[in-house]
Tab-separated table of C-alpha atoms and ligand atoms in Angstrom:
chain	number	residue	atom	x	y	z
T	168	UNK	CA	-0.935	23.829	-15.475
T	169	UNK	CA	-1.493	25.830	-12.293
T	170	UNK	CA	-5.222	26.312	-11.951
T	171	UNK	CA	-8.537	25.344	-13.487
T	172	UNK	CA	-8.385	28.173	-16.024
T	173	UNK	CA	-5.423	26.509	-17.768
T	174	UNK	CA	-7.344	23.305	-18.585
T	175	UNK	CA	-7.296	23.497	-22.319
T	176	UNK	CA	-9.821	20.909	-23.397
T	177	UNK	CA	-11.699	18.766	-20.912
T	178	UNK	CA	-12.246	15.225	-22.189
T	179	UNK	CA	-14.996	12.693	-21.712
T	180	UNK	CA	-14.122	10.631	-18.603
T	181	UNK	CA	-14.553	7.399	-20.531
T	182	UNK	CA	-11.850	8.372	-23.011
T	183	UNK	CA	-9.036	8.563	-20.439
T	184	UNK	CA	-6.568	5.692	-20.715
T	185	UNK	CA	-6.251	4.490	-17.119
T	186	UNK	CA	-3.592	1.847	-17.838
T	187	UNK	CA	-1.170	2.008	-14.928
T	188	UNK	CA	2.543	1.170	-14.989
T	189	UNK	CA	3.332	-1.660	-12.589
T	190	UNK	CA	6.688	-2.888	-11.307
T	191	UNK	CA	8.956	-4.906	-13.575
T	192	UNK	CA	7.820	-3.130	-16.726
T	193	UNK	CA	4.268	-4.472	-16.614
T	194	UNK	CA	0.946	-2.677	-16.476
T	195	UNK	CA	-2.397	-3.023	-14.727
T	196	UNK	CA	-5.709	-2.013	-16.338
T	197	UNK	CA	-6.124	0.795	-13.820
T	198	UNK	CA	-4.212	2.265	-10.878
T	199	UNK	CA	-6.575	1.463	-7.986
T	200	UNK	CA	-5.835	-1.198	-5.399
T	201	UNK	CA	-6.825	-1.786	-1.787
T	202	UNK	CA	-4.439	-0.845	1.028
T	203	UNK	CA	-3.190	-3.934	2.831
T	204	UNK	CA	-5.191	-4.850	5.920
T	205	UNK	CA	-8.226	-2.791	4.947
T	206	UNK	CA	-10.024	-5.338	2.759
T	207	UNK	CA	-9.012	-8.633	4.382
T	208	UNK	CA	-8.413	-11.224	1.667
T	209	UNK	CA	-11.164	-9.731	-0.497
T	210	UNK	CA	-14.168	-11.812	0.535
T	211	UNK	CA	-16.051	-8.953	2.239
T	212	UNK	CA	-15.144	-6.468	-0.480
T	213	UNK	CA	-16.476	-8.778	-3.201
T	214	UNK	CA	-19.988	-8.222	-1.840
T	215	UNK	CA	-19.718	-4.566	-2.875
T	216	UNK	CA	-17.752	-4.622	-6.142
T	217	UNK	CA	-16.446	-7.128	-8.690
T	218	UNK	CA	-12.818	-7.597	-7.661
T	219	UNK	CA	-11.707	-8.013	-11.281
T	220	UNK	CA	-12.659	-4.369	-11.963
T	221	UNK	CA	-9.981	-3.101	-9.588
T	222	UNK	CA	-6.470	-2.694	-10.953
T	223	UNK	CA	-5.483	-5.173	-8.257
T	224	UNK	CA	-6.393	-6.186	-4.747
T	225	UNK	CA	-3.689	-6.049	-2.102
T	226	UNK	CA	-4.232	-8.596	0.652
T	227	UNK	CA	-3.764	-8.133	4.343
T	228	UNK	CA	-0.216	-9.057	5.336
T	229	UNK	CA	0.424	-12.795	5.309
T	230	UNK	CA	3.044	-14.317	7.623
T	231	UNK	CA	4.608	-17.818	7.651
T	232	UNK	CA	2.453	-18.990	10.579
T	233	UNK	CA	-1.114	-18.060	11.593
T	234	UNK	CA	-1.286	-15.110	14.035
T	235	UNK	CA	-4.085	-13.932	16.278
T	236	UNK	CA	-2.932	-10.311	16.487
T	237	UNK	CA	-2.784	-8.125	19.566
T	238	UNK	CA	-5.154	-7.889	22.533
T	239	UNK	CA	-8.116	-5.511	22.438
T	240	UNK	CA	-8.743	-2.602	22.456
T	241	UNK	CA	-6.828	-2.281	19.214
T	242	UNK	CA	-8.651	0.520	17.380
T	243	UNK	CA	-9.336	4.122	18.383
T	244	UNK	CA	-10.850	6.970	16.413
T	245	UNK	CA	-8.860	10.214	16.218
T	246	UNK	CA	-9.586	13.549	14.508
T	247	UNK	CA	-9.739	12.673	10.781
T	248	UNK	CA	-7.998	9.399	11.455
T	249	UNK	CA	-7.971	5.912	12.874
T	250	UNK	CA	-5.366	4.502	15.227
T	251	UNK	CA	-4.818	0.748	15.129
T	252	UNK	CA	-2.637	-1.681	16.991
T	253	UNK	CA	-4.026	-4.797	15.371
T	254	UNK	CA	-0.710	-6.603	15.000
T	255	UNK	CA	-1.062	-8.550	11.719
T	256	UNK	CA	-3.631	-11.261	12.526
T	257	UNK	CA	-3.850	-13.786	9.733
T	258	UNK	CA	-4.262	-17.341	8.581
T	259	UNK	CA	-0.634	-18.085	7.703
T	260	UNK	CA	0.814	-18.558	4.241
T	261	UNK	CA	-0.123	-22.224	3.675
T	262	UNK	CA	-3.804	-21.687	4.419
T	263	UNK	CA	-3.742	-18.436	2.452
T	264	UNK	CA	-2.426	-20.065	-0.718
T	265	UNK	CA	-4.732	-23.057	-0.508
T	266	UNK	CA	-7.954	-21.226	0.334
T	267	UNK	CA	-7.897	-17.427	-0.007
T	268	UNK	CA	-5.695	-17.191	-3.092
T	269	UNK	CA	-7.625	-19.926	-4.862
T	270	UNK	CA	-10.879	-18.094	-4.076
T	271	UNK	CA	-9.476	-14.780	-5.395
T	272	UNK	CA	-8.259	-16.484	-8.580
T	273	UNK	CA	-11.767	-17.832	-9.245
T	274	UNK	CA	-13.032	-14.228	-9.189
T	275	UNK	CA	-10.522	-13.054	-11.762
T	276	UNK	CA	-8.793	-10.751	-9.265
T	277	UNK	CA	-5.231	-9.600	-9.848
T	278	UNK	CA	-3.643	-10.118	-6.456
T	279	UNK	CA	-0.770	-8.309	-4.778
T	280	UNK	CA	0.150	-10.369	-1.738
T	281	UNK	CA	1.482	-8.470	1.255
T	282	UNK	CA	4.071	-10.520	3.128
T	283	UNK	CA	6.008	-10.137	6.355
T	284	UNK	CA	8.036	-11.992	8.941
T	285	UNK	CA	9.963	-11.427	12.140
T	286	UNK	CA	13.249	-12.396	10.509
T	287	UNK	CA	14.668	-11.897	7.023
T	288	UNK	CA	14.360	-15.590	6.143
T	289	UNK	CA	10.636	-15.576	7.030
T	290	UNK	CA	9.939	-12.952	4.352
T	291	UNK	CA	11.735	-15.165	1.844
T	292	UNK	CA	9.780	-18.207	3.041
T	293	UNK	CA	6.491	-16.427	2.290
T	294	UNK	CA	7.737	-15.266	-1.109
T	295	UNK	CA	8.653	-18.825	-2.076
T	296	UNK	CA	5.122	-20.026	-1.375
T	297	UNK	CA	3.795	-17.502	-3.879
T	298	UNK	CA	5.874	-18.497	-6.894
T	299	UNK	CA	3.400	-19.888	-9.441
T	300	UNK	CA	0.487	-18.862	-7.187
T	301	UNK	CA	-2.662	-18.360	-9.264
T	302	UNK	CA	-3.683	-14.727	-9.808
T	303	UNK	CA	-0.605	-13.292	-8.063
T	304	UNK	CA	0.626	-10.230	-9.968
T	305	UNK	CA	3.031	-8.927	-7.352
T	306	UNK	CA	4.393	-9.052	-3.822
T	307	UNK	CA	4.295	-6.172	-1.369
T	308	UNK	CA	6.868	-6.490	1.377
T	309	UNK	CA	5.551	-5.018	4.609
T	310	UNK	CA	8.743	-3.655	6.123
T	311	UNK	CA	6.928	-2.003	9.035
T	312	UNK	CA	6.923	-5.068	11.245
T	313	UNK	CA	9.421	-5.486	14.085
T	314	UNK	CA	12.786	-7.113	13.389
T	315	UNK	CA	13.249	-9.821	16.052
T	316	UNK	CA	17.021	-9.707	15.509
T	317	UNK	CA	17.202	-5.919	15.971
T	318	UNK	CA	15.371	-5.248	19.251
T	319	UNK	CA	12.041	-5.060	17.514
T	320	UNK	CA	12.960	-2.021	15.403
T	321	UNK	CA	10.873	-2.051	12.225
T	322	UNK	CA	12.837	-3.267	9.173
T	323	UNK	CA	11.661	-0.138	7.335
T	324	UNK	CA	13.456	2.188	9.749
T	325	UNK	CA	16.957	1.176	8.789
T	326	UNK	CA	18.306	1.219	5.207
T	327	UNK	CA	20.473	-1.858	5.868
T	328	UNK	CA	17.679	-4.078	7.215
T	329	UNK	CA	15.214	-2.855	4.579
T	330	UNK	CA	17.829	-3.705	1.936
T	331	UNK	CA	18.428	-7.198	3.358
T	332	UNK	CA	14.745	-8.094	3.375
T	333	UNK	CA	14.134	-6.906	-0.179
T	334	UNK	CA	17.271	-8.658	-1.432
T	335	UNK	CA	16.243	-11.922	0.244
T	336	UNK	CA	12.743	-11.753	-1.234
T	337	UNK	CA	13.994	-10.765	-4.689
T	338	UNK	CA	16.428	-13.697	-4.673
T	339	UNK	CA	13.739	-16.342	-4.183
T	340	UNK	CA	10.712	-14.734	-5.855
T	341	UNK	CA	9.838	-15.632	-9.437
T	342	UNK	CA	11.797	-13.064	-11.529
T	343	UNK	CA	8.564	-12.269	-13.404
T	344	UNK	CA	6.843	-11.221	-10.167
T	345	UNK	CA	7.324	-7.549	-9.215
T	346	UNK	CA	8.416	-6.982	-5.610
T	347	UNK	CA	7.200	-3.776	-3.972
T	348	UNK	CA	8.754	-2.420	-0.769
T	349	UNK	CA	6.237	-0.811	1.566
T	350	UNK	CA	7.770	2.113	3.428
T	351	UNK	CA	6.964	3.908	6.654
T	352	UNK	CA	7.228	7.698	7.041
T	353	UNK	CA	8.667	7.327	10.576
T	354	UNK	CA	12.255	7.790	9.402
T	355	UNK	CA	14.710	10.649	9.041
T	356	UNK	CA	14.794	10.236	5.248
T	357	UNK	CA	12.244	8.143	3.391
T	358	UNK	CA	14.336	8.722	0.252
T	359	UNK	CA	17.307	6.925	1.826
T	360	UNK	CA	15.145	3.904	2.638
T	361	UNK	CA	13.616	3.962	-0.851
T	362	UNK	CA	17.110	4.093	-2.347
T	363	UNK	CA	18.241	1.078	-0.292
T	364	UNK	CA	15.191	-0.922	-1.352
T	365	UNK	CA	15.525	-0.143	-5.052
T	366	UNK	CA	19.231	-0.952	-4.883
T	367	UNK	CA	18.281	-4.315	-3.353
T	368	UNK	CA	16.045	-5.054	-6.313
T	369	UNK	CA	12.625	-3.594	-5.446
T	370	UNK	CA	10.557	-3.215	-8.616
T	371	UNK	CA	8.201	-0.722	-7.006
T	372	UNK	CA	7.505	1.216	-3.808
T	373	UNK	CA	4.323	1.452	-1.736
T	374	UNK	CA	3.998	4.579	0.357
T	375	UNK	CA	3.014	5.003	3.093
T	376	UNK	CA	2.411	2.627	5.935
T	377	UNK	CA	0.890	4.129	9.060
T	378	UNK	CA	2.986	6.550	11.125
T	379	UNK	CA	2.952	5.737	14.843
T	380	UNK	CA	0.543	7.673	17.036
T	381	UNK	CA	-1.027	7.463	20.446
T	382	UNK	CA	-4.298	8.344	22.164
T	383	UNK	CA	-4.746	8.632	25.931
T	384	UNK	CA	-8.202	8.094	27.399
T	385	UNK	CA	-8.815	11.041	29.703
T	386	UNK	CA	-11.345	9.059	31.786
T	387	UNK	CA	-9.273	5.932	32.431
T	388	UNK	CA	-6.077	8.051	32.346
T	389	UNK	CA	-4.402	5.280	30.306
T	390	UNK	CA	-3.477	4.743	26.634
T	391	UNK	CA	-6.572	3.828	24.616
T	392	UNK	CA	-4.864	0.926	22.781
T	393	UNK	CA	-3.578	-2.225	24.464
T	394	UNK	CA	-0.392	-1.705	22.428
T	395	UNK	CA	0.024	1.870	23.818
T	396	UNK	CA	1.002	3.258	20.409
T	397	UNK	CA	-0.534	2.290	17.077
T	398	UNK	CA	-0.537	3.127	13.380
T	399	UNK	CA	-2.395	6.268	12.312
T	400	UNK	CA	-4.364	6.147	9.061
T	401	UNK	CA	-7.037	8.123	7.234
T	402	UNK	CA	-7.175	11.732	5.969
T	403	UNK	CA	-5.041	12.950	8.899
T	404	UNK	CA	-1.942	11.414	7.287
T	405	UNK	CA	-2.607	12.335	3.648
T	406	UNK	CA	-0.299	15.377	3.536
T	407	UNK	CA	2.517	13.294	5.027
T	408	UNK	CA	1.951	10.575	2.436
T	409	UNK	CA	1.795	13.002	-0.487
T	410	UNK	CA	5.026	14.603	0.729
T	411	UNK	CA	6.766	11.197	0.892
T	412	UNK	CA	5.660	10.252	-2.640
T	413	UNK	CA	6.706	13.668	-3.964
T	414	UNK	CA	10.111	13.476	-2.274
T	415	UNK	CA	10.948	10.004	-3.581
T	416	UNK	CA	9.652	10.758	-7.088
T	417	UNK	CA	11.822	13.902	-7.087
T	418	UNK	CA	14.869	11.761	-6.250
T	419	UNK	CA	13.972	9.499	-9.189
T	420	UNK	CA	13.667	12.459	-11.535
T	421	UNK	CA	17.041	13.694	-10.323
T	422	UNK	CA	18.586	10.297	-11.090
T	423	UNK	CA	19.410	9.605	-7.446
T	424	UNK	CA	17.173	6.520	-7.439
T	425	UNK	CA	16.387	4.249	-10.383
T	426	UNK	CA	12.840	5.040	-11.465
T	427	UNK	CA	10.306	2.425	-10.367
T	428	UNK	CA	6.524	2.779	-10.062
T	429	UNK	CA	5.117	4.119	-6.796
T	430	UNK	CA	1.778	3.121	-5.283
T	431	UNK	CA	0.575	5.986	-3.081
T	432	UNK	CA	-1.731	5.644	-0.107
T	433	UNK	CA	-2.770	7.471	3.024
T	434	UNK	CA	-6.203	8.962	3.531
T	435	UNK	CA	-7.551	8.534	0.006
T	436	UNK	CA	-11.338	8.943	0.171
T	437	UNK	CA	-12.142	10.456	-3.221
T	438	UNK	CA	-10.823	10.844	-6.751
T	439	UNK	CA	-9.240	14.224	-6.056
T	440	UNK	CA	-7.298	12.723	-3.134
T	441	UNK	CA	-5.991	10.043	-5.504
T	442	UNK	CA	-5.141	12.729	-8.075
T	443	UNK	CA	-2.892	14.453	-5.524
T	444	UNK	CA	-0.834	11.254	-5.227
T	445	UNK	CA	-0.663	10.873	-9.015
T	446	UNK	CA	0.500	14.470	-9.454
T	447	UNK	CA	3.132	13.860	-6.747
T	448	UNK	CA	4.474	10.863	-8.699
T	449	UNK	CA	2.369	7.782	-7.950
T	450	UNK	CA	1.179	5.603	-10.818
T	451	UNK	CA	-0.918	3.461	-8.471
T	452	UNK	CA	-3.184	4.443	-5.583
T	453	UNK	CA	-4.485	2.363	-2.694
T	454	UNK	CA	-7.702	2.940	-0.782
T	455	UNK	CA	-7.559	1.837	2.861
T	456	UNK	CA	-9.377	3.269	5.855
T	457	UNK	CA	-12.115	4.760	3.630
T	458	UNK	CA	-13.284	1.184	2.933
T	459	UNK	CA	-14.431	0.771	6.543
T	460	UNK	CA	-17.288	3.256	6.141
T	461	UNK	CA	-17.701	2.973	2.359
T	462	UNK	CA	-16.860	-0.531	1.086
T	463	UNK	CA	-17.529	0.619	-2.482
T	464	UNK	CA	-14.851	3.318	-2.188
T	465	UNK	CA	-12.162	1.704	-4.414
T	466	UNK	CA	-14.297	1.611	-7.560
T	467	UNK	CA	-15.855	4.998	-6.761
T	468	UNK	CA	-12.356	6.504	-6.395
T	469	UNK	CA	-11.417	4.976	-9.762
T	470	UNK	CA	-14.438	6.560	-11.478
T	471	UNK	CA	-13.809	9.920	-9.789
T	472	UNK	CA	-10.113	9.869	-10.668
T	473	UNK	CA	-10.959	9.164	-14.301
T	474	UNK	CA	-13.381	12.116	-14.330
T	475	UNK	CA	-10.868	14.379	-12.572
T	476	UNK	CA	-8.168	13.542	-15.151
T	477	UNK	CA	-10.595	14.146	-18.014
T	478	UNK	CA	-11.711	17.493	-16.561
T	479	UNK	CA	-8.063	18.577	-16.536
T	480	UNK	CA	-7.433	17.512	-20.117
T	481	UNK	CA	-5.292	14.434	-19.407
T	482	UNK	CA	-5.852	11.767	-22.076
T	483	UNK	CA	-3.769	9.220	-20.145
T	484	UNK	CA	-3.149	8.552	-16.463
T	485	UNK	CA	0.571	8.402	-17.193
T	486	UNK	CA	0.541	12.001	-18.514
T	487	UNK	CA	-0.446	13.151	-15.018
T	488	UNK	CA	2.076	11.067	-13.057
T	489	UNK	CA	4.526	13.471	-11.409
T	490	UNK	CA	2.941	16.502	-13.111
T	491	UNK	CA	3.318	18.575	-9.919
T	492	UNK	CA	7.101	18.487	-10.429
T	493	UNK	CA	6.941	20.394	-13.723
F	213	FMN	C1	-6.984	-1.609	10.285
F	213	FMN	C2	-5.740	-1.490	9.451
F	213	FMN	C3	-4.981	-2.620	9.197
F	213	FMN	C4	-3.826	-2.528	8.430
F	213	FMN	N1	-3.110	-3.651	8.176
F	213	FMN	C5	-2.011	-3.588	7.387
F	213	FMN	C6	-1.304	-4.763	7.023
F	213	FMN	O1	-1.695	-5.895	7.354
F	213	FMN	N2	-0.185	-4.609	6.263
F	213	FMN	C7	0.254	-3.396	5.809
F	213	FMN	O2	1.273	-3.327	5.108
F	213	FMN	N3	-0.430	-2.257	6.113
F	213	FMN	C8	-1.537	-2.332	6.878
F	213	FMN	N4	-2.242	-1.197	7.154
F	213	FMN	C9	-1.792	0.095	6.584
F	213	FMN	C10	-2.535	0.413	5.280
F	213	FMN	O3	-2.275	-0.556	4.291
F	213	FMN	C11	-2.145	1.798	4.723
F	213	FMN	O4	-0.770	1.813	4.445
F	213	FMN	C12	-2.460	2.930	5.680
F	213	FMN	O5	-3.615	2.665	6.443
F	213	FMN	C13	-2.643	4.272	4.953
F	213	FMN	O6	-3.759	4.238	4.075
F	213	FMN	P1	-5.241	4.737	4.512
F	213	FMN	O7	-5.071	6.030	5.242
F	213	FMN	O8	-6.003	4.855	3.246
F	213	FMN	O9	-5.791	3.663	5.405
F	213	FMN	C14	-3.409	-1.269	7.917
F	213	FMN	C15	-4.195	-0.130	8.179
F	213	FMN	C16	-5.342	-0.228	8.926
F	213	FMN	C17	-6.155	1.006	9.171
């Protein structure tokens, strides 16, 4: 299938089976989730859409202790993007489980909990809290945070440290709970990091976290963010993200990495953006920055993706996953 003229028989959008493969051999009713950090713990988003209609909701990253995040200014707009140096503010895992998770469970949400720590054992500590947690369908390990034992280099930038974190989490997490490794594109080979994570037991991969960027204010003559550099998100990074998903899915097809589901993210604003990720090899898609100006974006993207698949003659989401490789 190379262009619109090859679409044999468009289908009714409603007839497309949107069931999405999820790590550990499970499925979710549809592929759409929220990108971590872009929908808090779900409370604000629930005002705009029933959370149970999303495939899942991915929480902002939760750490062992509460954190206040970095000093302001911590956000700056860039051409087609957003730069943030927020620094993982959050309530801490105990408060999260007792209050936020319980609230999400009451709404029938399927929750992927993003976890992080400054040391390997802190990731495992968070994972342990989530065993038997109500509504938890998976863990997403945010490997982009700085490793306190490795001069602050992000865990995700080194195959060995990424491996150690995933192994530690996999060892303590409920075996029935899929563990996703969230990868950053700021590496020489994202495939090498993906390989290390899957070897360590990752049941799925989330790609991508924000690449580092920087904005300098030409009036104050200083960096715009208090953190100097920050994570770039939004449509500006979509081609990088699609490339990463494509590259890792290609390695799976070639047998270099055990095949696990990929959740793609980076600048998804509309159904056709999500379709790009699916064609590259993602069976899940996360909507992030788009939520800030359109809080209804996740469900809208789901409806548009369903229509886009139908218009191209795909009866099932899974038929389109990785189609660009054929
Ligand atoms: C304001 C903001 C906060 C974020 N916080 C987190 C976070 O807590 N944990 C995480 O893994 N990723 C975090 N991210 C990264 C997103 O989950 C996502 O990987 C990235 O923004 C790309 O998707 P997007 O372009 O659709 O936003 C954050 C992104 C933004 C913009």
